[in-house]
mmCIF file of C-alpha atoms and ligand atoms in Angstrom:
data_model
loop_
_atom_site.group_PDB
_atom_site.id
_atom_site.type_symbol
_atom_site.label_atom_id
_atom_site.label_comp_id
_atom_site.label_asym_id
_atom_site.label_seq_id
_atom_site.Cartn_x
_atom_site.Cartn_y
_atom_site.Cartn_z
ATOM 1 C CA UNK A 1 0.000 0.000 0.000
ATOM 2 C CA UNK A 2 1.221 3.540 -0.735
ATOM 3 C CA UNK A 3 0.768 5.980 2.131
ATOM 4 C CA UNK A 4 -0.701 9.396 1.361
ATOM 5 C CA UNK A 5 2.096 11.923 1.667
ATOM 6 C CA UNK A 6 0.496 15.321 1.083
ATOM 7 C CA UNK A 7 3.328 17.157 2.874
ATOM 8 C CA UNK A 8 6.012 15.652 0.652
ATOM 9 C CA UNK A 9 4.034 16.525 -2.461
ATOM 10 C CA UNK A 10 3.226 20.065 -1.329
ATOM 11 C CA UNK A 11 -0.487 19.270 -0.962
ATOM 12 C CA UNK A 12 -2.240 21.255 1.749
ATOM 13 C CA UNK A 13 -5.349 19.141 2.136
ATOM 14 C CA UNK A 14 -6.313 15.560 1.251
ATOM 15 C CA UNK A 15 -9.755 13.948 1.576
ATOM 16 C CA UNK A 16 -9.800 10.265 2.409
ATOM 17 C CA UNK A 17 -13.570 9.794 2.739
ATOM 18 C CA UNK A 18 -14.493 6.215 3.559
ATOM 19 C CA UNK A 19 -10.787 5.307 3.663
ATOM 20 C CA UNK A 20 -10.141 7.570 6.687
ATOM 21 C CA UNK A 21 -11.057 5.017 9.299
ATOM 22 C CA UNK A 22 -9.256 2.242 7.409
ATOM 23 C CA UNK A 23 -6.053 4.256 7.206
ATOM 24 C CA UNK A 24 -6.092 6.085 10.528
ATOM 25 C CA UNK A 25 -7.850 3.587 12.804
ATOM 26 C CA UNK A 26 -7.049 0.145 11.388
ATOM 27 C CA UNK A 27 -3.384 1.122 11.071
ATOM 28 C CA UNK A 28 -3.532 3.008 14.378
ATOM 29 C CA UNK A 29 -1.961 6.109 12.833
ATOM 30 C CA UNK A 30 -3.633 8.393 15.374
ATOM 31 C CA UNK A 31 -1.051 7.087 17.841
ATOM 32 C CA UNK A 32 1.763 6.473 15.385
ATOM 33 C CA UNK A 33 2.373 9.595 13.325
ATOM 34 C CA UNK A 34 5.708 8.527 11.870
ATOM 35 C CA UNK A 35 5.485 6.358 8.736
ATOM 36 C CA UNK A 36 9.024 5.565 7.574
ATOM 37 C CA UNK A 37 10.529 8.992 6.821
ATOM 38 C CA UNK A 38 7.139 10.753 6.681
ATOM 39 C CA UNK A 39 5.702 12.533 9.694
ATOM 40 C CA UNK A 40 1.925 12.770 9.296
ATOM 41 C CA UNK A 41 0.335 16.146 9.920
ATOM 42 C CA UNK A 42 -3.301 15.402 10.675
ATOM 43 C CA UNK A 43 -4.402 18.943 9.861
ATOM 44 C CA UNK A 44 -3.672 18.123 6.206
ATOM 45 C CA UNK A 45 -6.375 15.418 6.114
ATOM 46 C CA UNK A 46 -10.141 15.695 6.094
ATOM 47 C CA UNK A 47 -12.616 12.832 6.067
ATOM 48 C CA UNK A 48 -14.893 14.942 3.857
ATOM 49 C CA UNK A 49 -17.850 13.697 5.885
ATOM 50 C CA UNK A 50 -19.310 17.157 6.653
ATOM 51 C CA UNK A 51 -19.857 17.924 2.972
ATOM 52 C CA UNK A 52 -21.082 14.363 2.344
ATOM 53 C CA UNK A 53 -23.691 14.675 5.105
ATOM 54 C CA UNK A 54 -24.760 18.115 3.841
ATOM 55 C CA UNK A 55 -25.189 16.807 0.265
ATOM 56 C CA UNK A 56 -27.193 13.775 1.409
ATOM 57 C CA UNK A 57 -29.555 16.045 3.374
ATOM 58 C CA UNK A 58 -30.035 18.241 0.307
ATOM 59 C CA UNK A 59 -30.710 15.101 -1.741
ATOM 60 C CA UNK A 60 -33.378 14.034 0.769
ATOM 61 C CA UNK A 61 -35.103 17.414 0.466
ATOM 62 C CA UNK A 62 -34.907 17.801 -3.304
ATOM 63 C CA UNK A 63 -35.501 14.209 -4.446
ATOM 64 C CA UNK A 64 -38.491 13.760 -2.122
ATOM 65 C CA UNK A 65 -40.023 16.954 -3.532
ATOM 66 C CA UNK A 66 -39.514 15.675 -7.075
ATOM 67 C CA UNK A 67 -41.207 12.388 -6.216
ATOM 68 C CA UNK A 68 -44.097 14.059 -4.424
ATOM 69 C CA UNK A 69 -43.115 12.687 -1.005
ATOM 70 C CA UNK A 70 -44.173 15.289 1.553
ATOM 71 C CA UNK A 71 -41.496 15.451 4.272
ATOM 72 C CA UNK A 72 -44.080 16.709 6.754
ATOM 73 C CA UNK A 73 -45.792 13.312 6.507
ATOM 74 C CA UNK A 74 -42.778 11.130 5.810
ATOM 75 C CA UNK A 75 -41.081 8.426 7.829
ATOM 76 C CA UNK A 76 -37.327 8.453 7.255
ATOM 77 C CA UNK A 77 -35.090 5.534 8.180
ATOM 78 C CA UNK A 78 -31.358 6.180 8.548
ATOM 79 C CA UNK A 79 -29.302 3.006 8.223
ATOM 80 C CA UNK A 80 -25.934 3.678 9.873
ATOM 81 C CA UNK A 81 -27.553 6.388 12.040
ATOM 82 C CA UNK A 82 -24.849 6.318 14.706
ATOM 83 C CA UNK A 83 -21.991 6.739 12.235
ATOM 84 C CA UNK A 84 -20.172 9.960 11.493
ATOM 85 C CA UNK A 85 -22.266 10.772 8.416
ATOM 86 C CA UNK A 86 -25.457 9.132 9.719
ATOM 87 C CA UNK A 87 -25.487 11.078 12.987
ATOM 88 C CA UNK A 88 -24.930 14.369 11.107
ATOM 89 C CA UNK A 89 -27.791 13.531 8.730
ATOM 90 C CA UNK A 90 -30.035 12.778 11.737
ATOM 91 C CA UNK A 91 -29.075 16.085 13.394
ATOM 92 C CA UNK A 92 -29.875 18.027 10.232
ATOM 93 C CA UNK A 93 -33.176 16.259 9.504
ATOM 94 C CA UNK A 94 -34.169 16.734 13.137
ATOM 95 C CA UNK A 95 -33.414 20.459 13.203
ATOM 96 C CA UNK A 96 -34.026 21.626 9.655
ATOM 97 C CA UNK A 97 -37.044 19.661 8.413
ATOM 98 C CA UNK A 98 -40.491 18.861 9.758
ATOM 99 C CA UNK A 99 -40.127 15.103 9.263
ATOM 100 C CA UNK A 100 -42.409 13.586 11.939
ATOM 101 C CA UNK A 101 -40.757 10.173 12.296
ATOM 102 C CA UNK A 102 -37.131 9.081 12.167
ATOM 103 C CA UNK A 103 -36.127 5.433 12.471
ATOM 104 C CA UNK A 104 -32.578 4.858 13.667
ATOM 105 C CA UNK A 105 -30.815 1.733 12.413
ATOM 106 C CA UNK A 106 -27.447 0.341 13.551
ATOM 107 C CA UNK A 107 -26.274 -2.651 15.564
ATOM 108 C CA UNK A 108 -24.797 -1.158 18.755
ATOM 109 C CA UNK A 109 -27.727 -0.394 21.076
ATOM 110 C CA UNK A 110 -25.830 1.881 23.449
ATOM 111 C CA UNK A 111 -24.753 4.203 20.642
ATOM 112 C CA UNK A 112 -28.325 4.209 19.312
ATOM 113 C CA UNK A 113 -29.656 5.188 22.726
ATOM 114 C CA UNK A 114 -27.072 7.981 23.016
ATOM 115 C CA UNK A 115 -28.079 9.327 19.605
ATOM 116 C CA UNK A 116 -31.761 9.143 20.473
ATOM 117 C CA UNK A 117 -31.063 11.058 23.701
ATOM 118 C CA UNK A 118 -29.079 13.706 21.802
ATOM 119 C CA UNK A 119 -31.824 14.161 19.203
ATOM 120 C CA UNK A 120 -34.587 14.090 21.773
ATOM 121 C CA UNK A 121 -36.558 11.832 19.441
ATOM 122 C CA UNK A 122 -36.293 9.090 16.837
ATOM 123 C CA UNK A 123 -37.267 5.432 17.194
ATOM 124 C CA UNK A 124 -34.658 2.734 17.496
ATOM 125 C CA UNK A 125 -35.654 0.222 14.849
ATOM 126 C CA UNK A 126 -36.029 -3.380 15.943
ATOM 127 C CA UNK A 127 -34.471 -4.539 12.670
ATOM 128 C CA UNK A 128 -33.353 -3.222 9.307
ATOM 129 C CA UNK A 129 -36.262 -4.956 7.540
ATOM 130 C CA UNK A 130 -38.759 -3.465 9.980
ATOM 131 C CA UNK A 131 -37.366 0.049 9.440
ATOM 132 C CA UNK A 132 -37.277 -0.063 5.645
ATOM 133 C CA UNK A 133 -40.801 -1.497 5.546
ATOM 134 C CA UNK A 134 -42.124 1.553 7.398
ATOM 135 C CA UNK A 135 -40.081 4.176 5.572
ATOM 136 C CA UNK A 136 -40.976 6.564 2.768
ATOM 137 C CA UNK A 137 -37.295 7.495 2.547
ATOM 138 C CA UNK A 138 -34.267 5.380 3.496
ATOM 139 C CA UNK A 139 -30.852 6.997 3.884
ATOM 140 C CA UNK A 140 -28.164 4.317 3.590
ATOM 141 C CA UNK A 141 -24.903 5.349 5.256
ATOM 142 C CA UNK A 142 -23.753 2.158 6.947
ATOM 143 C CA UNK A 143 -20.214 0.933 6.498
ATOM 144 C CA UNK A 144 -21.097 -2.495 5.180
ATOM 145 C CA UNK A 145 -18.625 -4.662 3.269
ATOM 146 C CA UNK A 146 -21.260 -5.488 0.634
ATOM 147 C CA UNK A 147 -24.775 -4.502 -0.380
ATOM 148 C CA UNK A 148 -27.775 -6.023 1.385
ATOM 149 C CA UNK A 149 -30.677 -7.638 -0.417
ATOM 150 C CA UNK A 150 -34.069 -6.202 0.432
ATOM 151 C CA UNK A 151 -37.324 -7.828 -0.614
ATOM 152 C CA UNK A 152 -39.070 -5.066 -2.612
ATOM 153 C CA UNK A 153 -42.462 -6.527 -1.641
ATOM 154 C CA UNK A 154 -42.099 -5.200 1.907
ATOM 155 C CA UNK A 155 -41.464 -1.596 0.809
ATOM 156 C CA UNK A 156 -43.890 1.309 0.583
ATOM 157 C CA UNK A 157 -44.669 2.840 -2.814
ATOM 158 C CA UNK A 158 -43.228 5.301 -3.640
ATOM 159 C CA UNK A 159 -40.050 4.841 -1.668
ATOM 160 C CA UNK A 160 -36.885 6.885 -2.047
ATOM 161 C CA UNK A 161 -33.603 5.100 -1.313
ATOM 162 C CA UNK A 162 -30.558 7.358 -1.028
ATOM 163 C CA UNK A 163 -27.510 5.116 -0.950
ATOM 164 C CA UNK A 164 -24.426 6.981 0.293
ATOM 165 C CA UNK A 165 -22.460 3.883 1.231
ATOM 166 C CA UNK A 166 -19.188 2.944 -0.418
ATOM 167 C CA UNK A 167 -19.325 0.130 -1.255
ATOM 168 C CA UNK A 168 -23.033 0.631 -1.888
ATOM 169 C CA UNK A 169 -25.291 -0.555 0.933
ATOM 170 C CA UNK A 170 -27.928 -1.787 -1.472
ATOM 171 C CA UNK A 171 -27.398 -4.770 -3.701
ATOM 172 C CA UNK A 172 -26.482 -3.441 -7.157
ATOM 173 C CA UNK A 173 -29.316 -5.417 -8.794
ATOM 174 C CA UNK A 174 -31.922 -3.852 -6.545
ATOM 175 C CA UNK A 175 -34.636 -2.471 -8.776
ATOM 176 C CA UNK A 176 -38.406 -2.453 -8.404
ATOM 177 C CA UNK A 177 -41.364 -0.472 -9.603
ATOM 178 C CA UNK A 178 -42.067 2.576 -7.459
ATOM 179 C CA UNK A 179 -38.727 2.316 -5.640
ATOM 180 C CA UNK A 180 -36.333 5.104 -6.541
ATOM 181 C CA UNK A 181 -32.643 4.664 -5.861
ATOM 182 C CA UNK A 182 -30.385 7.703 -5.824
ATOM 183 C CA UNK A 183 -26.600 7.623 -5.453
ATOM 184 C CA UNK A 184 -26.050 9.471 -2.196
ATOM 185 C CA UNK A 185 -23.214 11.827 -1.300
ATOM 186 C CA UNK A 186 -22.389 12.553 -4.926
ATOM 187 C CA UNK A 187 -22.032 16.048 -6.368
ATOM 188 C CA UNK A 188 -21.983 17.365 -9.891
ATOM 189 C CA UNK A 189 -19.869 20.300 -10.987
ATOM 190 C CA UNK A 190 -20.937 22.699 -13.678
ATOM 191 C CA UNK A 191 -17.563 22.400 -15.475
ATOM 192 C CA UNK A 192 -15.675 19.337 -16.685
ATOM 193 C CA UNK A 193 -12.806 18.145 -14.503
ATOM 194 C CA UNK A 194 -9.866 16.658 -16.383
ATOM 195 C CA UNK A 195 -9.294 13.443 -14.434
ATOM 196 C CA UNK A 196 -9.855 9.705 -14.820
ATOM 197 C CA UNK A 197 -10.503 8.616 -11.275
ATOM 198 C CA UNK A 198 -14.300 8.846 -11.435
ATOM 199 C CA UNK A 199 -14.419 6.499 -14.443
ATOM 200 C CA UNK A 200 -12.773 3.886 -12.249
ATOM 201 C CA UNK A 201 -15.676 4.096 -9.771
ATOM 202 C CA UNK A 202 -18.272 4.034 -12.569
ATOM 203 C CA UNK A 203 -19.759 7.520 -12.284
ATOM 204 C CA UNK A 204 -22.312 8.143 -15.039
ATOM 205 C CA UNK A 205 -20.636 11.427 -16.019
ATOM 206 C CA UNK A 206 -17.080 10.989 -14.691
ATOM 207 C CA UNK A 207 -15.819 14.443 -15.689
ATOM 208 C CA UNK A 208 -18.510 16.185 -13.652
ATOM 209 C CA UNK A 209 -19.616 13.815 -10.893
ATOM 210 C CA UNK A 210 -17.573 13.037 -7.811
ATOM 211 C CA UNK A 211 -17.780 11.964 -4.198
ATOM 212 C CA UNK A 212 -18.804 14.834 -1.943
ATOM 213 C CA UNK A 213 -15.852 13.980 0.320
ATOM 214 C CA UNK A 214 -13.382 14.601 -2.513
ATOM 215 C CA UNK A 215 -15.221 17.825 -3.311
ATOM 216 C CA UNK A 216 -14.767 18.880 0.333
ATOM 217 C CA UNK A 217 -10.994 18.901 -0.056
ATOM 218 C CA UNK A 218 -11.371 21.017 -3.213
ATOM 219 C CA UNK A 219 -13.618 23.435 -1.343
ATOM 220 C CA UNK A 220 -11.097 23.723 1.495
ATOM 221 C CA UNK A 221 -8.423 24.574 -1.051
ATOM 222 C CA UNK A 222 -10.633 27.055 -2.948
ATOM 223 C CA UNK A 223 -11.517 28.782 0.335
ATOM 224 C CA UNK A 224 -7.932 28.478 1.645
ATOM 225 C CA UNK A 225 -9.276 26.756 4.759
ATOM 226 C CA UNK A 226 -6.168 24.636 5.204
ATOM 227 C CA UNK A 227 -7.418 22.625 8.124
ATOM 228 C CA UNK A 228 -8.806 19.177 8.877
ATOM 229 C CA UNK A 229 -12.361 20.482 8.557
ATOM 230 C CA UNK A 230 -13.928 17.039 9.141
ATOM 231 C CA UNK A 231 -12.062 14.926 11.647
ATOM 232 C CA UNK A 232 -12.786 12.423 14.387
ATOM 233 C CA UNK A 233 -16.167 10.826 14.899
ATOM 234 C CA UNK A 234 -19.634 12.262 15.485
ATOM 235 C CA UNK A 235 -18.497 15.860 15.784
ATOM 236 C CA UNK A 236 -20.233 17.256 12.696
ATOM 237 C CA UNK A 237 -22.281 20.292 13.660
ATOM 238 C CA UNK A 238 -25.083 22.025 11.761
ATOM 239 C CA UNK A 239 -22.920 25.160 11.676
ATOM 240 C CA UNK A 240 -20.125 23.323 9.863
ATOM 241 C CA UNK A 241 -22.618 21.745 7.469
ATOM 242 C CA UNK A 242 -23.941 25.237 6.698
ATOM 243 C CA UNK A 243 -20.426 26.582 6.184
ATOM 244 C CA UNK A 244 -19.302 23.858 3.789
ATOM 245 C CA UNK A 245 -22.735 23.916 2.122
ATOM 246 C CA UNK A 246 -22.418 27.617 1.341
ATOM 247 C CA UNK A 247 -18.920 27.048 -0.058
ATOM 248 C CA UNK A 248 -20.260 24.142 -2.139
ATOM 249 C CA UNK A 249 -22.918 26.328 -3.760
ATOM 250 C CA UNK A 250 -20.429 29.196 -4.201
ATOM 251 C CA UNK A 251 -18.021 26.975 -6.126
ATOM 252 C CA UNK A 252 -20.554 25.419 -8.485
ATOM 253 C CA UNK A 253 -21.225 22.022 -6.897
ATOM 254 C CA UNK A 254 -24.757 20.678 -6.656
ATOM 255 C CA UNK A 255 -26.199 17.447 -5.275
ATOM 256 C CA UNK A 256 -26.700 14.676 -7.830
ATOM 257 C CA UNK A 257 -30.411 14.692 -8.553
ATOM 258 C CA UNK A 258 -31.006 13.701 -12.104
ATOM 259 C CA UNK A 259 -34.427 12.077 -11.947
ATOM 260 C CA UNK A 260 -34.324 11.024 -15.569
ATOM 261 C CA UNK A 261 -30.788 9.598 -15.641
ATOM 262 C CA UNK A 262 -29.562 6.192 -14.553
ATOM 263 C CA UNK A 263 -28.607 7.780 -11.232
ATOM 264 C CA UNK A 264 -32.257 7.644 -10.208
ATOM 265 C CA UNK A 265 -33.942 4.597 -11.621
ATOM 266 C CA UNK A 266 -37.254 2.922 -11.206
ATOM 267 C CA UNK A 267 -38.339 -0.094 -13.128
ATOM 268 C CA UNK A 268 -40.504 0.894 -16.059
ATOM 269 C CA UNK A 269 -39.221 4.501 -16.182
HETATM 270 P P1 NDP B 1 -18.945 5.141 10.370
HETATM 271 O O1 NDP B 1 -18.019 3.977 10.555
HETATM 272 O O2 NDP B 1 -18.737 6.359 11.180
HETATM 273 O O3 NDP B 1 -20.447 4.632 10.645
HETATM 274 C C1 NDP B 1 -20.948 3.458 10.118
HETATM 275 C C2 NDP B 1 -22.367 3.233 10.632
HETATM 276 O O4 NDP B 1 -22.875 2.044 10.031
HETATM 277 C C3 NDP B 1 -22.482 3.044 12.139
HETATM 278 O O5 NDP B 1 -23.696 3.604 12.583
HETATM 279 C C4 NDP B 1 -22.540 1.515 12.279
HETATM 280 O O6 NDP B 1 -23.135 1.180 13.515
HETATM 281 C C5 NDP B 1 -23.419 1.199 11.060
HETATM 282 N N1 NDP B 1 -23.359 -0.170 10.576
HETATM 283 C C6 NDP B 1 -22.254 -0.871 10.193
HETATM 284 N N2 NDP B 1 -22.624 -2.092 9.781
HETATM 285 C C7 NDP B 1 -23.980 -2.161 9.886
HETATM 286 C C8 NDP B 1 -24.938 -3.163 9.626
HETATM 287 N N3 NDP B 1 -24.587 -4.380 9.183
HETATM 288 N N4 NDP B 1 -26.263 -2.902 9.836
HETATM 289 C C9 NDP B 1 -26.637 -1.687 10.296
HETATM 290 N N5 NDP B 1 -25.761 -0.690 10.572
HETATM 291 C C10 NDP B 1 -24.454 -0.934 10.380
HETATM 292 O O7 NDP B 1 -18.949 5.441 8.800
HETATM 293 P P2 NDP B 1 -19.054 6.851 8.037
HETATM 294 O O8 NDP B 1 -20.232 7.606 8.555
HETATM 295 O O9 NDP B 1 -17.715 7.499 8.002
HETATM 296 O O10 NDP B 1 -19.341 6.334 6.519
HETATM 297 C C11 NDP B 1 -20.581 5.691 6.205
HETATM 298 C C12 NDP B 1 -20.588 5.200 4.746
HETATM 299 O O11 NDP B 1 -20.455 6.328 3.858
HETATM 300 C C13 NDP B 1 -19.432 4.268 4.369
HETATM 301 O O12 NDP B 1 -19.921 3.257 3.493
HETATM 302 C C14 NDP B 1 -18.451 5.152 3.637
HETATM 303 O O13 NDP B 1 -17.642 4.462 2.721
HETATM 304 C C15 NDP B 1 -19.404 6.096 2.906
HETATM 305 N N6 NDP B 1 -18.805 7.384 2.562
HETATM 306 C C16 NDP B 1 -19.233 8.029 1.409
HETATM 307 C C17 NDP B 1 -18.693 9.254 1.057
HETATM 308 C C18 NDP B 1 -19.113 9.988 -0.189
HETATM 309 O O14 NDP B 1 -18.432 10.960 -0.551
HETATM 310 N N7 NDP B 1 -20.196 9.597 -0.845
HETATM 311 C C19 NDP B 1 -17.673 9.902 1.887
HETATM 312 C C20 NDP B 1 -17.338 9.187 3.080
HETATM 313 C C21 NDP B 1 -17.887 7.971 3.384
HETATM 314 P P3 NDP B 1 -22.943 -0.287 14.197
HETATM 315 O O15 NDP B 1 -21.503 -0.651 14.058
HETATM 316 O O16 NDP B 1 -23.415 -0.103 15.600
HETATM 317 O O17 NDP B 1 -23.844 -1.201 13.426
#
């Protein structure tokens, strides 16, 4: 494996997204800053999770409106609710929308109870199947090694599935009438970017679409905020989501929302 060496290459900020925990926690780099002749400066890394959470929340608002799902009457399930992105999404939906019912899905009960206490509401789901069966909108932000298979028969119609997991939380063959799947945490830029990396991860329009976490590092550079804007776990505040959200709009990024493209598909459409 090649270690990221932003200092050596004169790079002020690097986004690692879903790789952050793999690199910093699995390899215990938080304790061990020296990697061969490279001394890691943590302020040069961002997880990119604040921008990712902000974009997913915007996708919830805009895609539900396009599908005619009224948030004021909607049940939203967040799978991976206690995670870094999931908890930020829950905070935002709790404070900024009038969603009446939030279902919190994860495995560790203590963390779920802590989140519920912080939010002052939200139901801890008895199981993933139970939560998705009740939901008009499912936000998928669990760190799962592979996609889960859901029986479409149990789902409401219409149902909006926003899958922000990488790898995807939903099985790639998941497709059913009235169920709308949107790639979560993806932004589009108004100008082409000359790179090949997004073809490797099968973006529909690789020159314009990218992970929101990667876009966060670009935003930090554009704004000259040379700091680890997103770092640690479950510390994403609404204020920071607003800040990065404003920068995102200012620099021409918008949430992926193309209802007619393959990014949002429903059988028969
Ligand atoms: P965290 O590790 O902070 O959180 C993961 C969450 O998933 C926890 O709530 C965990 O709770 C839950 N979880 C894990 N396995 C399961 C399971 N089998 N069933 C239910 N819940 C489960 O992850 P992040 O918030 O940092 O990232 C979440 C996802 O978003 C990842 O897939 C990551 O790759 C992706 N990502 C996407 C980005 C983008 O730009 N689109 C950027 C960054 C990340 P518990 O362990 O208690 O079950």
